[in-house]
Amino acid sequence: SKEAVERCIVVLRQQLIERYQAVEKQLDHVIVQWHQCLMQAKELHYAAPNNIDDVLSQIQDLIYPGFIADIELSRLNDYERYLKAVEVRLNNLELDPKKDWDRQQQVRPFWERYLEHLERGHWYSDAVDAYRWALEEYRVQLFAQSLGTKKKVSPERLEGLWVKIRE
């Protein structure tokens, strides 16, 4: 009936508004985290430019104009953890830049491979997406292990994901 449809519209509208407000709040938190990481990275750039260039590359790939249209909204939960891992990394970098450099060298070949793939104009496929987010988990594992990873990741798993991209 017309009344039943109107009741459904009212309920759905309210649910949509509540969902929008929750996402807006979460997105606001992510943007604040990103900005704090960016400011901290810029402050440390003079002390460890190569390390910070890697951090900047990472966070610029996470948050860029229009990123929210490109990701699944459920990924915002991961963004909070990824940016927290960047914060942990930056704090630890101040204490031990050599240790950070050593860890960076573990992720560097995988990250450069990903960036080169994009720079060559290849499609951003589901396989590339899986590889990209596995790289982010690998960074959490290397730089902020206490935060935990969503799924297990290792150099071997990353290589396996890369093979799927090349197929």
Coordinates of C-alpha atoms in Angstrom, one line a residue:
S1 CA 0.0 0.0 0.0
K2 CA 1.0 3.6 -0.4
E3 CA 1.2 4.0 3.4
A4 CA 3.5 1.0 3.8
V5 CA 5.8 2.4 1.1
E6 CA 5.9 5.8 2.8
R7 CA 6.8 4.1 6.2
C8 CA 9.6 2.2 4.4
I9 CA 10.9 5.5 3.0
V10 CA 10.9 7.2 6.4
V11 CA 12.7 4.2 8.0
L12 CA 15.2 3.9 5.2
R13 CA 15.9 7.6 5.1
Q14 CA 16.7 7.6 8.8
Q15 CA 19.0 4.6 8.4
L16 CA 20.7 6.3 5.5
I17 CA 21.2 9.5 7.5
E18 CA 22.6 7.5 10.5
R19 CA 25.0 5.6 8.2
Y20 CA 26.1 8.8 6.5
Q21 CA 26.8 10.5 9.9
A22 CA 28.8 7.5 11.0
V23 CA 30.9 7.5 7.9
E24 CA 31.4 11.2 8.0
K25 CA 32.7 11.0 11.6
Q26 CA 35.0 8.2 10.7
L27 CA 36.3 10.0 7.6
D28 CA 36.9 13.1 9.7
H29 CA 39.0 11.1 12.1
V30 CA 41.0 9.6 9.2
I31 CA 41.7 13.0 7.7
V32 CA 42.8 14.4 11.1
Q33 CA 45.1 11.4 11.5
W34 CA 46.5 11.8 8.0
H35 CA 47.2 15.5 8.6
Q36 CA 49.0 14.8 11.9
C37 CA 51.1 12.2 10.2
L38 CA 51.9 14.6 7.4
M39 CA 52.9 17.4 9.8
Q40 CA 55.1 15.0 11.9
A41 CA 56.7 13.6 8.7
K42 CA 57.5 17.1 7.5
E43 CA 59.1 18.0 10.8
L44 CA 61.4 14.9 10.6
H45 CA 62.3 15.2 6.9
Y46 CA 65.5 17.0 7.6
A47 CA 66.8 14.3 9.9
A48 CA 66.0 11.2 7.8
P49 CA 64.9 12.4 4.3
N50 CA 64.9 8.9 2.6
N51 CA 62.8 7.4 5.4
I52 CA 60.4 10.2 5.3
D53 CA 60.1 10.2 1.5
D54 CA 58.9 6.6 1.9
V55 CA 56.4 7.6 4.5
L56 CA 55.1 10.5 2.3
S57 CA 54.8 8.1 -0.7
Q58 CA 52.7 5.8 1.4
I59 CA 50.3 8.3 2.9
Q60 CA 50.0 10.1 -0.4
D61 CA 48.9 6.8 -1.9
L62 CA 46.4 6.3 0.9
I63 CA 44.8 9.8 0.8
Y64 CA 44.6 11.8 -2.4
P65 CA 41.9 13.9 -4.0
G66 CA 38.9 11.7 -4.6
F67 CA 40.2 8.6 -2.7
I68 CA 36.9 8.2 -0.9
A69 CA 35.2 7.5 -4.2
D70 CA 37.8 4.8 -5.0
I71 CA 37.7 2.7 -1.9
E72 CA 35.1 0.5 -0.2
L73 CA 33.8 2.4 2.8
S74 CA 34.6 -0.6 5.0
R75 CA 38.2 0.1 4.2
L76 CA 38.1 3.2 6.5
N77 CA 38.5 1.0 9.5
D78 CA 41.8 -0.2 8.0
Y79 CA 42.8 3.4 7.2
E80 CA 42.7 4.2 10.9
R81 CA 45.0 1.3 11.7
Y82 CA 47.3 2.1 8.7
L83 CA 47.7 5.7 9.8
K84 CA 48.2 4.7 13.4
A85 CA 51.0 2.5 12.1
V86 CA 52.5 5.5 10.3
E87 CA 52.4 7.4 13.6
V88 CA 54.1 4.6 15.5
R89 CA 56.7 4.4 12.7
L90 CA 57.4 8.1 12.9
N91 CA 57.7 8.0 16.7
N92 CA 60.1 5.1 16.4
L93 CA 62.0 6.7 13.6
E94 CA 63.1 9.5 15.9
L95 CA 64.5 6.9 18.3
D96 CA 66.2 4.6 15.8
P97 CA 66.5 5.8 12.2
K98 CA 68.8 2.8 11.3
K99 CA 66.2 0.3 12.4
D100 CA 63.5 2.1 10.4
W101 CA 65.8 2.1 7.4
D102 CA 66.4 -1.6 7.7
R103 CA 62.6 -2.3 7.8
Q104 CA 62.0 0.1 4.9
Q105 CA 64.4 -1.9 2.8
Q106 CA 62.2 -5.0 3.4
V107 CA 59.2 -3.3 1.9
R108 CA 60.9 -1.2 -0.7
P109 CA 61.1 -3.7 -3.6
F110 CA 57.4 -4.5 -3.3
W111 CA 56.4 -0.9 -3.0
E112 CA 58.5 0.2 -6.0
R113 CA 57.1 -2.7 -8.0
Y114 CA 53.6 -1.5 -7.2
L115 CA 54.4 2.2 -8.1
E116 CA 56.1 1.3 -11.3
H117 CA 53.1 -0.8 -12.3
L118 CA 50.8 2.1 -11.9
E119 CA 53.2 4.6 -13.5
R120 CA 53.3 2.4 -16.6
G121 CA 49.6 2.9 -17.0
H122 CA 48.4 -0.6 -16.2
W123 CA 44.9 -1.1 -15.0
Y124 CA 44.1 -1.1 -11.3
S125 CA 42.6 -4.5 -11.2
D126 CA 41.3 -6.6 -8.3
A127 CA 44.7 -8.4 -8.2
V128 CA 46.5 -5.0 -7.9
D129 CA 44.1 -4.0 -5.2
A130 CA 44.8 -7.2 -3.2
Y131 CA 48.6 -6.6 -3.6
R132 CA 48.3 -3.0 -2.6
W133 CA 46.4 -3.7 0.6
A134 CA 48.7 -6.6 1.5
L135 CA 51.6 -4.2 1.2
E136 CA 49.8 -1.9 3.7
E137 CA 49.4 -4.9 6.1
Y138 CA 53.1 -5.7 5.6
R139 CA 54.0 -2.2 6.6
V140 CA 51.9 -2.6 9.8
Q141 CA 53.7 -5.9 10.5
L142 CA 57.1 -4.3 10.0
F143 CA 56.7 -0.9 11.6
A144 CA 53.9 -1.3 14.2
Q145 CA 53.5 -5.0 14.9
S146 CA 51.6 -4.3 18.1
L147 CA 48.7 -3.1 16.1
G148 CA 48.2 -6.4 14.4
T149 CA 47.5 -7.2 10.8
K150 CA 44.1 -8.1 9.2
K151 CA 45.6 -11.1 7.6
K152 CA 49.0 -12.8 7.5
V153 CA 51.5 -11.3 5.1
S154 CA 55.0 -12.2 4.2
P155 CA 57.4 -11.6 1.3
E156 CA 56.4 -15.0 -0.1
R157 CA 52.7 -14.1 0.0
L158 CA 53.4 -10.7 -1.7
E159 CA 55.3 -12.6 -4.4
G160 CA 52.3 -14.9 -4.8
L161 CA 49.9 -11.9 -5.2
W162 CA 52.3 -10.3 -7.7
V163 CA 52.2 -13.5 -9.8
K164 CA 48.4 -13.1 -10.0
I165 CA 48.9 -9.5 -11.4
R166 CA 51.2 -10.8 -14.1
E167 CA 48.8 -13.5 -15.2

